[in-house]
């Protein structure tokens, strides 16, 4: 757990370790539950949910949203397309890219998986995030994410 060093300052290496380990454990637990109930993993769920909420997106749009490389994003979309959950269509304004949409099956899957995702996340975090200190933690992480995204820090180069 993140400890304060003398003078009330946050121990940044401990904060980083806590942040990364929490993310990894939550992600893995969500992977397990989504795989068990819906046959998908968290990254697939996130792609499907993004495409549901942003139809007609490009691979580059997903890569930017999730701060991952274009190649990895394209491979992830290939897997979703192979399962007939996503379709690519020609981009009329740029022949080099495609526009992505969910199929009816992809939409049904993400809708079902969303309930599992929300239920599992609530189950794993409610005891800690309920109350004022949880709200403060959520607000602090949101502000940190906004600052990093505003300055485009941590974006892949390829």
MMTF fields as JSON, N, C-alpha, C and O atoms, coordinates in Angstrom:
{
  "mmtfVersion": "1.0.0",
  "mmtfProducer": "UNKNOWN",
  "numBonds": 631,
  "numAtoms": 632,
  "numGroups": 158,
  "numChains": 1,
  "numModels": 1,
  "chainsPerModel": [1],
  "groupsPerChain": [158],
  "chainIdList": ["A"],
  "bondAtomList": [4, 2, 8, 6, 12, 10, 16, 14, 20, 18, 24, 22, 28, 26, 32, 30, 36, 34, 40, 38, 44, 42, 48, 46, 52, 50, 56, 54, 60, 58, 64, 62, 68, 66, 72, 70, 76, 74, 80, 78, 84, 82, 88, 86, 92, 90, 96, 94, 100, 98, 104, 102, 108, 106, 112, 110, 116, 114, 120, 118, 124, 122, 128, 126, 132, 130, 136, 134, 140, 138, 144, 142, 148, 146, 152, 150, 156, 154, 160, 158, 164, 162, 168, 166, 172, 170, 176, 174, 180, 178, 184, 182, 188, 186, 192, 190, 196, 194, 200, 198, 204, 202, 208, 206, 212, 210, 216, 214, 220, 218, 224, 222, 228, 226, 232, 230, 236, 234, 240, 238, 244, 242, 248, 246, 252, 250, 256, 254, 260, 258, 264, 262, 268, 266, 272, 270, 276, 274, 280, 278, 284, 282, 288, 286, 292, 290, 296, 294, 300, 298, 304, 302, 308, 306, 312, 310, 316, 314, 320, 318, 324, 322, 328, 326, 332, 330, 336, 334, 340, 338, 344, 342, 348, 346, 352, 350, 356, 354, 360, 358, 364, 362, 368, 366, 372, 370, 376, 374, 380, 378, 384, 382, 388, 386, 392, 390, 396, 394, 400, 398, 404, 402, 408, 406, 412, 410, 416, 414, 420, 418, 424, 422, 428, 426, 432, 430, 436, 434, 440, 438, 444, 442, 448, 446, 452, 450, 456, 454, 460, 458, 464, 462, 468, 466, 472, 470, 476, 474, 480, 478, 484, 482, 488, 486, 492, 490, 496, 494, 500, 498, 504, 502, 508, 506, 512, 510, 516, 514, 520, 518, 524, 522, 528, 526, 532, 530, 536, 534, 540, 538, 544, 542, 548, 546, 552, 550, 556, 554, 560, 558, 564, 562, 568, 566, 572, 570, 576, 574, 580, 578, 584, 582, 588, 586, 592, 590, 596, 594, 600, 598, 604, 602, 608, 606, 612, 610, 616, 614, 620, 618, 624, 622, 628, 626],
  "bondOrderList": [1, 1, 1, 1, 1, 1, 1, 1, 1, 1, 1, 1, 1, 1, 1, 1, 1, 1, 1, 1, 1, 1, 1, 1, 1, 1, 1, 1, 1, 1, 1, 1, 1, 1, 1, 1, 1, 1, 1, 1, 1, 1, 1, 1, 1, 1, 1, 1, 1, 1, 1, 1, 1, 1, 1, 1, 1, 1, 1, 1, 1, 1, 1, 1, 1, 1, 1, 1, 1, 1, 1, 1, 1, 1, 1, 1, 1, 1, 1, 1, 1, 1, 1, 1, 1, 1, 1, 1, 1, 1, 1, 1, 1, 1, 1, 1, 1, 1, 1, 1, 1, 1, 1, 1, 1, 1, 1, 1, 1, 1, 1, 1, 1, 1, 1, 1, 1, 1, 1, 1, 1, 1, 1, 1, 1, 1, 1, 1, 1, 1, 1, 1, 1, 1, 1, 1, 1, 1, 1, 1, 1, 1, 1, 1, 1, 1, 1, 1, 1, 1, 1, 1, 1, 1, 1, 1, 1],
  "groupList": [{"groupName": "UNK", "atomNameList": ["N", "CA", "C", "O"], "elementList": ["N", "C", "C", "O"], "formalChargeList": [0, 0, 0, 0], "bondAtomList": [1, 0, 2, 1, 3, 2], "bondOrderList": [1, 1, 2], "singleLetterCode": "X", "chemCompType": "L-PEPTIDE LINKING"}],
  "groupTypeList": [0, 0, 0, 0, 0, 0, 0, 0, 0, 0, 0, 0, 0, 0, 0, 0, 0, 0, 0, 0, 0, 0, 0, 0, 0, 0, 0, 0, 0, 0, 0, 0, 0, 0, 0, 0, 0, 0, 0, 0, 0, 0, 0, 0, 0, 0, 0, 0, 0, 0, 0, 0, 0, 0, 0, 0, 0, 0, 0, 0, 0, 0, 0, 0, 0, 0, 0, 0, 0, 0, 0, 0, 0, 0, 0, 0, 0, 0, 0, 0, 0, 0, 0, 0, 0, 0, 0, 0, 0, 0, 0, 0, 0, 0, 0, 0, 0, 0, 0, 0, 0, 0, 0, 0, 0, 0, 0, 0, 0, 0, 0, 0, 0, 0, 0, 0, 0, 0, 0, 0, 0, 0, 0, 0, 0, 0, 0, 0, 0, 0, 0, 0, 0, 0, 0, 0, 0, 0, 0, 0, 0, 0, 0, 0, 0, 0, 0, 0, 0, 0, 0, 0, 0, 0, 0, 0, 0, 0],
  "groupIdList": [1, 2, 3, 4, 5, 6, 7, 8, 9, 10, 11, 12, 13, 14, 15, 16, 17, 18, 19, 20, 21, 22, 23, 24, 25, 26, 27, 28, 29, 30, 31, 32, 33, 34, 35, 36, 37, 38, 39, 40, 41, 42, 43, 44, 45, 46, 47, 48, 49, 50, 51, 52, 53, 54, 55, 56, 57, 58, 59, 60, 61, 62, 63, 64, 65, 66, 67, 68, 69, 70, 71, 72, 73, 74, 75, 76, 77, 78, 79, 80, 81, 82, 83, 84, 85, 86, 87, 88, 89, 90, 91, 92, 93, 94, 95, 96, 97, 98, 99, 100, 101, 102, 103, 104, 105, 106, 107, 108, 109, 110, 111, 112, 113, 114, 115, 116, 117, 118, 119, 120, 121, 122, 123, 124, 125, 126, 127, 128, 129, 130, 131, 132, 133, 134, 135, 136, 137, 138, 139, 140, 141, 142, 143, 144, 145, 146, 147, 148, 149, 150, 151, 152, 153, 154, 155, 156, 157, 158],
  "secStructList": [7, 7, 7, 3, 3, 4, 4, 4, 3, 3, 7, 2, 2, 2, 2, 2, 2, 2, 2, 2, 2, 2, 2, 2, 2, 2, 2, 2, 2, 2, 2, 2, 2, 2, 2, 2, 2, 2, 1, 7, 7, 2, 2, 2, 2, 2, 2, 2, 2, 2, 2, 2, 2, 1, 6, 6, 5, 7, 2, 2, 2, 2, 2, 2, 2, 2, 6, 7, 7, 2, 2, 2, 2, 2, 2, 2, 2, 2, 2, 2, 2, 2, 6, 6, 1, 3, 3, 3, 3, 3, 7, 6, 6, 7, 6, 6, 1, 3, 3, 3, 3, 3, 7, 2, 2, 2, 2, 2, 2, 2, 2, 2, 2, 2, 2, 2, 2, 2, 2, 2, 2, 2, 2, 2, 2, 2, 2, 2, 2, 1, 1, 2, 2, 2, 2, 2, 2, 2, 2, 2, 2, 2, 2, 2, 2, 2, 2, 2, 2, 2, 6, 6, 6, 6, 7, 7, 7, 7],
  "xCoordList": [0.831, 0.0, 0.876, 1.929, 0.446, 1.218, 1.377, 0.417, 2.609, 2.863, 3.354, 3.843, 3.198, 3.69, 5.083, 5.345, 5.971, 7.291, 7.226, 6.162, 8.336, 8.336, 7.819, 8.036, 7.136, 6.591, 5.256, 4.778, 4.632, 3.317, 3.324, 2.266, 4.452, 4.529, 4.224, 4.507, 3.645, 3.336, 4.625, 5.46, 4.783, 5.907, 5.548, 4.794, 6.087, 5.685, 5.986, 5.144, 7.151, 7.356, 6.317, 5.875, 5.926, 4.889, 3.535, 2.772, 3.231, 1.984, 1.936, 0.917, 3.05, 3.102, 2.877, 2.105, 3.548, 3.395, 1.945, 1.385, 1.336, -0.06, -0.974, -1.849, -0.77, -1.608, -1.53, -2.557, -0.329, -0.132, -0.652, -1.311, -0.366, -0.824, -2.343, -2.948, -2.978, -4.446, -5.018, -5.927, -4.486, -4.983, -4.835, -5.763, -3.677, -3.424, -4.386, -4.943, -4.582, -5.461, -6.921, -7.632, -7.366, -8.732, -8.915, -9.903, -7.956, -8.023, -8.09, -8.898, -7.227, -7.195, -8.496, -9.002, -9.035, -10.296, -11.438, -12.285, -11.456, -12.466, -12.292, -13.276, -11.032, -10.759, -11.391, -12.093, -11.131, -11.623, -13.14, -13.7, -13.805, -15.27, -15.871, -16.815, -15.316, -15.841, -15.608, -16.469, -14.452, -14.159, -15.112, -15.641, -15.32, -16.189, -17.638, -18.281, -18.144, -19.553, -19.851, -20.956, -18.852, -19.139, -18.11, -18.288, -17.038, -16.043, -15.175, -14.598, -15.075, -14.209, -13.349, -13.594, -12.338, -11.494, -11.737, -12.424, -11.167, -11.425, -11.076, -11.826, -9.958, -9.578, -10.611, -10.926, -11.136, -12.174, -13.447, -14.08, -13.815, -14.989, -14.817, -15.739, -13.643, -13.417, -13.507, -14.083, -12.957, -13.066, -14.528, -14.986, -15.255, -16.657, -17.475, -18.317, -17.241, -17.982, -17.655, -18.545, -16.384, -16.004, -16.702, -17.217, -16.716, -17.355, -18.868, -19.488, -19.463, -20.901, -21.173, -22.134, -20.312, -20.515, -19.979, -20.336, -19.123, -18.518, -18.535, -17.473, -19.727, -19.793, -19.066, -19.053, -18.466, -17.754, -16.363, -15.773, -15.827, -14.472, -13.454, -13.76, -12.251, -11.134, -10.247, -10.349, -9.387, -8.424, -7.607, -7.335, -7.217, -6.427, -7.187, -6.568, -8.5, -9.294, -9.234, -9.098, -9.335, -9.223, -7.819, -7.655, -6.811, -5.426, -5.193, -4.548, -5.71, -5.541, -6.296, -5.768, -7.512, -8.316, -7.649, -7.646, -7.084, -6.522, -5.006, -4.395, -4.392, -2.949, -2.146, -1.227, -2.524, -1.796, -1.438, -1.99, -0.531, -0.072, -1.129, -2.056, -0.972, -1.891, -1.874, -2.925, -0.685, -0.575, -1.328, -2.061, -1.153, -1.846, -3.354, -4.134, -3.755, -5.181, -5.768, -6.846, -5.065, -5.54, -5.678, -6.644, -4.713, -4.798, -5.994, -6.672, -6.248, -7.411, -8.703, -9.619, -8.778, -9.968, -10.092, -11.197, -8.957, -8.988, -9.646, -10.446, -9.307, -9.885, -11.389, -12.156, -11.802, -13.239, -13.982, -15.114, -13.334, -13.932, -14.068, -15.072, -13.057, -13.092, -14.247, -14.782, -14.632, -15.755, -17.101, -18.149, -17.066, -18.265, -18.951, -20.175, -18.142, -18.668, -18.437, -19.081, -17.515, -17.159, -17.039, -16.584, -17.448, -17.24, -16.456, -16.595, -15.636, -14.911, -15.623, -16.056, -15.739, -16.282, -15.353, -14.617, -15.392, -14.52, -14.779, -15.919, -13.697, -13.785, -13.839, -12.849, -14.951, -15.079, -14.133, -13.851, -13.643, -12.761, -11.281, -10.426, -10.957, -9.558, -9.487, -9.828, -9.046, -9.015, -8.051, -8.15, -7.112, -6.129, -6.682, -6.064, -7.828, -8.38, -9.789, -10.436, -10.236, -11.597, -12.372, -11.794, -13.676, -14.55, -15.08, -15.364, -15.209, -15.557, -16.941, -17.3, -17.702, -19.025, -19.247, -18.671, -20.086, -20.493, -21.529, -22.344, -21.487, -22.577, -23.676, -23.487, -24.804, -25.87, -25.38, -25.701, -24.601, -24.046, -23.077, -23.068, -22.262, -21.337, -22.071, -21.658, -23.15, -23.957, -24.605, -24.602, -25.155, -25.761, -24.708, -24.973, -23.519, -22.45, -22.026, -21.925, -21.781, -21.307, -22.383, -22.064, -23.646, -24.73, -24.774, -24.922, -24.65, -24.657, -23.408, -23.49, -22.269, -21.006, -20.919, -20.238, -21.599, -21.542, -22.12, -21.601, -23.173, -23.754, -22.754, -22.59, -22.091, -21.082, -19.925, -19.449, -19.468, -18.359, -18.7, -17.921, -19.864, -20.257, -20.445, -20.014, -21.08, -21.312, -19.987, -19.809, -19.069, -17.781, -16.957, -16.346, -16.933, -16.167, -16.729, -15.967, -18.042, -18.655, -18.308, -17.985, -18.382, -18.078, -16.639, -16.38, -15.715, -14.3, -13.884, -12.87, -14.65, -14.208, -15.112, -14.678, -16.338, -17.327, -16.863, -17.016, -16.307, -15.913, -14.861, -14.814, -14.041, -12.961, -13.374, -13.013, -14.117, -14.423, -15.685, -15.9, -16.523, -17.701, -17.237, -16.37, -17.808, -17.474, -16.559, -16.11, -16.284, -15.544, -14.111, -13.636, -13.414, -12.036, -11.996, -11.075, -12.991, -13.08, -13.338, -12.729, -14.24, -14.536, -13.295, -13.027, -12.545, -11.314, -10.295, -9.614, -10.192, -9.256, -9.666, -8.82, -10.959, -11.458, -11.195, -10.77, -11.439, -11.212, -9.736, -9.385, -8.864, -7.42, -6.936, -6.159, -7.387, -6.974, -7.518, -6.829, -8.736, -9.312, -8.521, -8.264, -8.142, -7.346, -5.968, -5.476, -5.349, -4.046, -4.167, -3.345, -5.183, -5.396, -5.605, -5.021, -6.426, -6.686, -5.406, -5.181, -4.574, -3.314, -2.39, -1.778, -2.291, -1.438, -1.957, -1.177, -3.271, -3.851, -3.742, -3.479, -3.938, -3.834, -2.446, -2.304, -1.423, -0.046, 0.451, 1.621, -0.459, -0.161, 1.036, 1.876, 1.091, 2.175, 1.816, 0.695, 2.802, 2.621, 1.932, 1.515, 1.807, 1.202, 2.25, 3.406, 1.849, 2.812, 3.243, 2.497, 4.456, 4.987, 4.633, 4.795, 4.159, 3.87, 2.593, 2.235],
  "yCoordList": [-1.175, 0.0, 1.239, 1.263, 2.258, 3.495, 4.095, 4.257, 4.415, 5.035, 6.455, 6.824, 7.231, 8.6, 8.619, 7.989, 9.344, 9.509, 10.703, 11.295, 11.05, 12.158, 13.425, 13.661, 14.227, 15.475, 15.297, 16.236, 14.131, 13.934, 13.78, 13.857, 13.57, 13.404, 11.972, 11.03, 11.831, 10.504, 9.832, 10.456, 8.576, 7.772, 7.357, 6.405, 8.069, 7.859, 6.46, 5.896, 5.871, 4.487, 3.519, 2.604, 3.706, 2.857, 3.124, 2.191, 4.394, 4.742, 4.057, 3.476, 4.126, 3.495, 1.987, 1.41, 1.353, -0.094, -0.437, -1.381, 0.322, 0.068, 0.233, -0.599, 1.302, 1.593, 0.47, -0.017, 0.066, -0.97, -2.317, -3.03, -2.68, -3.979, -4.022, -5.055, -2.906, -2.871, -3.059, -3.864, -2.319, -2.423, -3.851, -4.401, -4.451, -5.811, -6.81, -7.662, -6.712, -7.662, -7.487, -8.471, -6.237, -5.993, -6.52, -7.19, -6.21, -6.644, -8.167, -8.722, -8.835, -10.298, -10.9, -11.869, -10.333, -10.836, -10.628, -11.505, -9.472, -9.217, -10.172, -10.685, -10.416, -11.393, -12.737, -13.331, -13.207, -14.522, -14.587, -15.546, -13.574, -13.589, -13.461, -14.173, -12.542, -12.364, -13.612, -13.995, -14.242, -15.466, -16.58, -17.307, -16.7, -17.744, -17.575, -18.559, -16.374, -16.145, -15.817, -16.071, -15.242, -14.751, -15.172, -14.888, -15.846, -16.301, -15.189, -15.351, -14.051, -12.949, -12.508, -12.894, -11.696, -11.123, -9.61, -9.04, -8.992, -7.575, -6.679, -5.754, -6.934, -6.087, -6.191, -5.191, -7.378, -7.539, -6.804, -6.136, -6.932, -6.224, -4.719, -4.037, -4.205, -2.762, -2.307, -1.254, -3.066, -2.719, -2.73, -1.808, -3.781, -3.884, -2.737, -2.159, -2.41, -1.315, 0.022, 0.845, 0.236, 1.475, 1.578, 2.637, 0.472, 0.498, 0.647, 1.26, 0.105, 0.324, 1.816, 2.372, 2.446, 3.854, 4.82, 5.998, 4.327, 5.16, 4.412, 4.082, 4.137, 3.397, 4.159, 5.39, 3.407, 4.028, 4.508, 5.306, 4.036, 4.396, 3.684, 2.692, 4.206, 3.576, 2.861, 3.124, 1.97, 1.312, 2.372, 2.218, 3.441, 4.501, 5.159, 5.594, 5.236, 5.824, 4.943, 5.448, 3.643, 2.735, 2.769, 2.789, 2.777, 2.82, 4.063, 3.987, 5.192, 6.435, 6.359, 6.766, 5.848, 5.753, 4.879, 5.221, 3.755, 2.798, 2.911, 2.119, 3.891, 4.143, 2.877, 2.512, 2.217, 1.036, 1.221, 2.092, 0.416, 0.549, 0.179, -0.581, 0.733, 0.454, -1.038, -1.633, -1.637, -3.053, -3.951, -4.845, -3.719, -4.524, -4.307, -5.248, -3.07, -2.773, -3.479, -4.066, -3.424, -4.057, -5.57, -6.169, -6.184, -7.628, -7.955, -8.961, -7.1, -7.303, -7.219, -8.014, -6.256, -6.117, -7.314, -7.798, -7.795, -8.994, -10.163, -10.892, -10.341, -11.445, -11.251, -12.211, -10.016, -9.744, -9.941, -10.425, -9.563, -9.733, -11.224, -11.649, -12.009, -13.449, -14.119, -15.125, -13.577, -14.102, -13.544, -13.896, -12.673, -12.035, -11.097, -10.966, -10.438, -9.45, -8.024, -7.082, -7.877, -6.566, -6.715, -7.746, -5.684, -5.64, -4.385, -3.336, -4.529, -3.385, -2.969, -3.814, -1.671, -1.177, -0.087, 0.532, 0.138, 1.131, 2.512, 2.903, 3.228, 4.609, 5.503, 5.596, 6.155, 6.953, 8.154, 8.669, 8.603, 9.769, 9.4, 10.284, 8.1, 7.679, 6.197, 5.333, 5.914, 4.528, 3.653, 2.427, 4.268, 3.472, 2.939, 2.07, 3.439, 2.96, 2.435, 2.699, 1.696, 1.154, 1.751, 2.219, 1.725, 2.113, 0.829, -0.144, 0.829, -0.376, -0.241, 0.807, -1.314, -1.35, -2.71, -3.71, -2.735, -3.997, -4.67, -4.01, -5.973, -6.74, -6.867, -6.474, -7.41, -7.646, -8.577, -8.384, -9.582, -10.506, -9.806, -10.077, -8.91, -8.142, -7.235, -7.077, -6.647, -5.786, -6.593, -6.162, -7.747, -8.599, -9.034, -9.059, -9.374, -9.819, -8.706, -8.931, -7.519, -6.434, -6.036, -5.682, -6.088, -5.748, -6.766, -6.382, -8.038, -9.071, -8.976, -9.082, -8.78, -8.72, -7.47, -7.477, -6.407, -5.17, -5.373, -4.823, -6.148, -6.425, -7.194, -6.889, -8.184, -8.952, -8.058, -8.139, -7.21, -6.299, -5.382, -5.266, -4.738, -3.79, -4.503, -4.0, -5.656, -6.425, -6.842, -6.714, -7.334, -7.796, -6.638, -6.747, -5.541, -4.374, -3.835, -3.47, -3.785, -3.325, -4.27, -3.834, -5.555, -6.57, -6.424, -6.574, -6.133, -6.065, -4.74, -4.683, -3.691, -2.37, -1.706, -0.767, -2.149, -1.428, -1.18, -0.069, -2.177, -2.008, -0.914, -0.257, -0.723, 0.261, 1.612, 2.647, 1.623, 2.888, 3.576, 4.754, 2.857, 3.518, 4.507, 4.191, 5.678, 6.672, 7.76, 7.71, 8.751, 9.946, 9.666, 10.291, 8.75, 8.495, 7.814, 8.046, 6.977, 6.351, 7.37, 7.321, 8.297, 9.358, 10.213, 10.597, 10.508, 11.298, 10.544, 11.144, 9.23, 8.431, 8.426, 8.572, 8.26, 8.262, 9.612, 9.671, 10.683, 12.027, 12.269, 12.867, 11.815, 11.994, 11.227, 11.757, 9.991, 9.209, 9.806, 9.81, 10.307, 10.947, 12.196, 12.43, 12.987, 14.194, 13.824, 14.473, 12.786, 12.338, 11.851, 12.202, 11.044, 10.559, 11.727, 11.748, 12.696, 13.864, 14.625, 15.034, 14.812, 15.536, 14.769, 15.358, 13.468, 12.653, 12.656, 12.778, 12.521, 12.513, 13.881, 13.97, 14.938, 16.295, 16.538, 17.136, 16.064, 16.259, 15.119, 15.081, 14.187, 13.046, 12.23, 11.775, 12.062, 11.304, 9.83, 9.438, 9.015, 7.573, 7.015, 5.856, 7.824, 7.33, 6.522, 6.935, 5.375, 4.596, 5.361, 6.181, 5.08, 5.787, 5.1, 5.703, 3.872, 3.189, 2.447, 1.826],
  "zCoordList": [0.0, 0.0, 0.0, 0.638, -0.71, -0.808, 0.572, 1.325, 0.873, 2.165, 1.942, 0.875, 3.009, 2.957, 3.552, 4.577, 2.901, 3.478, 4.421, 4.604, 5.008, 5.965, 5.305, 4.117, 6.092, 5.568, 4.874, 4.238, 4.97, 4.376, 2.868, 2.243, 2.282, 0.827, 0.433, 1.172, -0.739, -1.261, -1.714, -2.369, -1.368, -1.842, -3.277, -3.48, -4.258, -5.652, -6.181, -6.88, -5.88, -6.345, -5.759, -6.453, -4.509, -3.914, -4.559, -4.808, -4.83, -5.517, -6.874, -7.245, -7.622, -8.935, -8.818, -9.585, -7.862, -7.675, -7.337, -7.896, -6.429, -6.066, -7.276, -7.519, -8.027, -9.19, -10.22, -10.691, -10.563, -11.583, -11.096, -11.852, -9.84, -9.329, -9.23, -9.519, -8.821, -8.777, -10.173, -10.374, -11.135, -12.515, -13.021, -13.614, -12.791, -13.278, -12.643, -13.336, -11.344, -10.656, -11.076, -11.28, -11.205, -11.667, -13.09, -13.39, -13.961, -15.357, -15.448, -16.192, -14.678, -14.71, -14.186, -14.751, -13.113, -12.562, -13.561, -13.731, -14.216, -15.237, -16.416, -16.95, -16.829, -17.889, -17.551, -18.369, -16.332, -15.927, -15.995, -16.527, -15.46, -15.409, -16.808, -17.149, -17.627, -18.985, -19.834, -20.626, -19.672, -20.425, -20.014, -20.855, -18.708, -18.179, -18.655, -19.022, -18.652, -18.961, -20.419, -20.899, -21.141, -22.494, -23.549, -24.733, -23.128, -24.088, -24.664, -25.739, -23.958, -24.392, -23.218, -22.075, -23.51, -22.465, -22.404, -23.252, -21.401, -21.135, -22.315, -22.627, -22.973, -24.112, -25.229, -25.873, -25.462, -26.484, -26.068, -26.886, -24.803, -24.311, -24.494, -24.941, -24.152, -24.274, -25.727, -26.002, -26.651, -28.073, -28.518, -29.192, -28.136, -28.532, -27.941, -28.629, -26.705, -26.068, -26.739, -26.953, -27.068, -27.744, -29.101, -29.461, -29.85, -31.17, -31.066, -31.936, -30.029, -29.821, -29.598, -30.13, -28.805, -28.449, -29.505, -29.506, -30.402, -31.458, -32.789, -33.317, -33.344, -34.606, -35.708, -35.73, -36.613, -37.72, -37.348, -38.076, -36.224, -35.819, -36.692, -37.354, -36.678, -37.379, -36.362, -35.164, -36.821, -35.945, -35.2, -34.009, -35.889, -35.262, -34.108, -33.137, -34.199, -33.118, -31.862, -30.748, -32.054, -30.915, -30.334, -29.114, -31.186, -30.709, -29.856, -28.811, -30.293, -29.528, -28.203, -27.169, -28.223, -27.0, -25.952, -24.769, -26.373, -25.428, -25.283, -24.567, -25.959, -25.876, -26.173, -25.44, -27.279, -27.727, -29.194, -29.866, -29.684, -31.057, -32.077, -31.795, -33.266, -34.379, -34.727, -34.967, -34.754, -35.117, -34.149, -34.572, -32.852, -31.847, -31.935, -31.786, -32.177, -32.31, -33.515, -33.431, -34.638, -35.86, -35.675, -36.147, -34.99, -34.723, -33.835, -34.042, -32.846, -31.988, -32.778, -32.568, -33.687, -34.543, -35.479, -35.725, -36.005, -36.855, -36.127, -36.713, -34.839, -34.057, -33.862, -33.929, -33.624, -33.465, -34.779, -34.8, -35.866, -37.192, -37.524, -38.095, -37.164, -37.416, -36.673, -37.141, -35.531, -34.753, -35.233, -34.692, -36.25, -36.816, -35.825, -35.829, -34.965, -34.03, -34.533, -34.071, -35.48, -36.048, -37.553, -38.05, -38.276, -39.727, -40.078, -39.448, -41.097, -41.653, -42.931, -43.715, -43.133, -44.393, -44.913, -44.145, -46.204, -46.812, -46.226, -45.976, -46.017, -45.542, -46.774, -47.5, -47.029, -48.249, -48.299, -49.381, -47.152, -47.157, -47.068, -47.132, -46.919, -46.844, -47.21, -46.402, -48.424, -48.899, -48.108, -48.161, -47.371, -46.619, -45.305, -44.689, -44.863, -43.599, -43.805, -44.819, -42.829, -42.835, -41.673, -40.692, -41.802, -40.708, -40.073, -40.773, -38.767, -38.033, -37.41, -36.873, -37.492, -36.881, -36.25, -36.678, -35.229, -34.627, -35.504, -36.15, -35.518, -36.118, -35.057, -33.906, -35.45, -34.471, -33.362, -32.189, -33.746, -32.752, -31.815, -30.614, -32.351, -31.528, -30.555, -29.406, -31.018, -30.161, -29.037, -27.884, -29.361, -28.332, -27.309, -26.107, -27.796, -26.911, -25.95, -24.744, -26.478, -25.611, -24.608, -23.473, -25.006, -24.074, -22.932, -21.772, -23.24, -22.204, -21.329, -20.105, -21.958, -21.222, -20.348, -19.323, -20.745, -19.961, -18.56, -17.589, -18.455, -17.14, -16.273, -15.092, -16.858, -16.126, -15.716, -14.584, -16.622, -16.356, -15.173, -14.227, -15.235, -14.194, -12.846, -11.808, -12.872, -11.647, -11.009, -9.798, -11.821, -11.307, -10.779, -9.716, -11.5, -11.062, -9.743, -8.847, -9.627, -8.376, -7.225, -6.12, -7.504, -6.495, -5.984, -4.79, -6.891, -6.537, -5.894, -5.199, -6.118, -5.66, -4.638, -3.97, -4.49, -3.679, -2.252, -1.744, -1.599, -0.203, -0.028, 1.012, -1.018, -0.915, -1.483, -0.923, -2.574, -3.24, -2.735, -3.02, -1.989, -1.42, -0.355, 0.46, -0.367, 0.644, 0.121, -1.024, 0.969, 0.525, 0.084, -0.864, 0.741, 0.325, -1.041, -1.825, -1.326, -2.645, -3.725, -4.793, -3.453, -4.408, -4.663, -5.801, -3.61, -3.762, -4.618, -5.451, -4.412, -5.21, -6.673, -7.556, -6.939, -8.314, -8.965, -10.12, -8.246, -8.789, -9.055, -10.072, -8.161, -8.352, -9.581, -10.376, -9.741, -10.911, -12.195, -13.216, -12.161, -13.335, -13.726, -14.906, -12.736, -13.009, -13.565, -14.488, -13.008, -13.509, -14.941, -15.787, -15.222, -16.594, -17.549, -18.633, -17.163, -18.021, -18.33, -19.469, -17.325, -17.532, -18.475, -19.365, -18.28, -19.153, -20.584, -21.529, -20.748, -22.093, -22.751, -23.951, -21.989, -22.539, -23.121, -24.188, -22.406, -22.857, -23.749, -24.13, -24.077, -24.946, -24.421, -25.197, -23.137, -22.497, -22.523, -22.202, -22.917, -22.916, -24.143, -24.149, -25.181, -26.427, -27.197, -27.293, -27.742, -28.531, -29.77, -30.305, -30.213, -31.374, -32.686, -33.746, -32.652, -33.9, -33.894, -34.894]
}
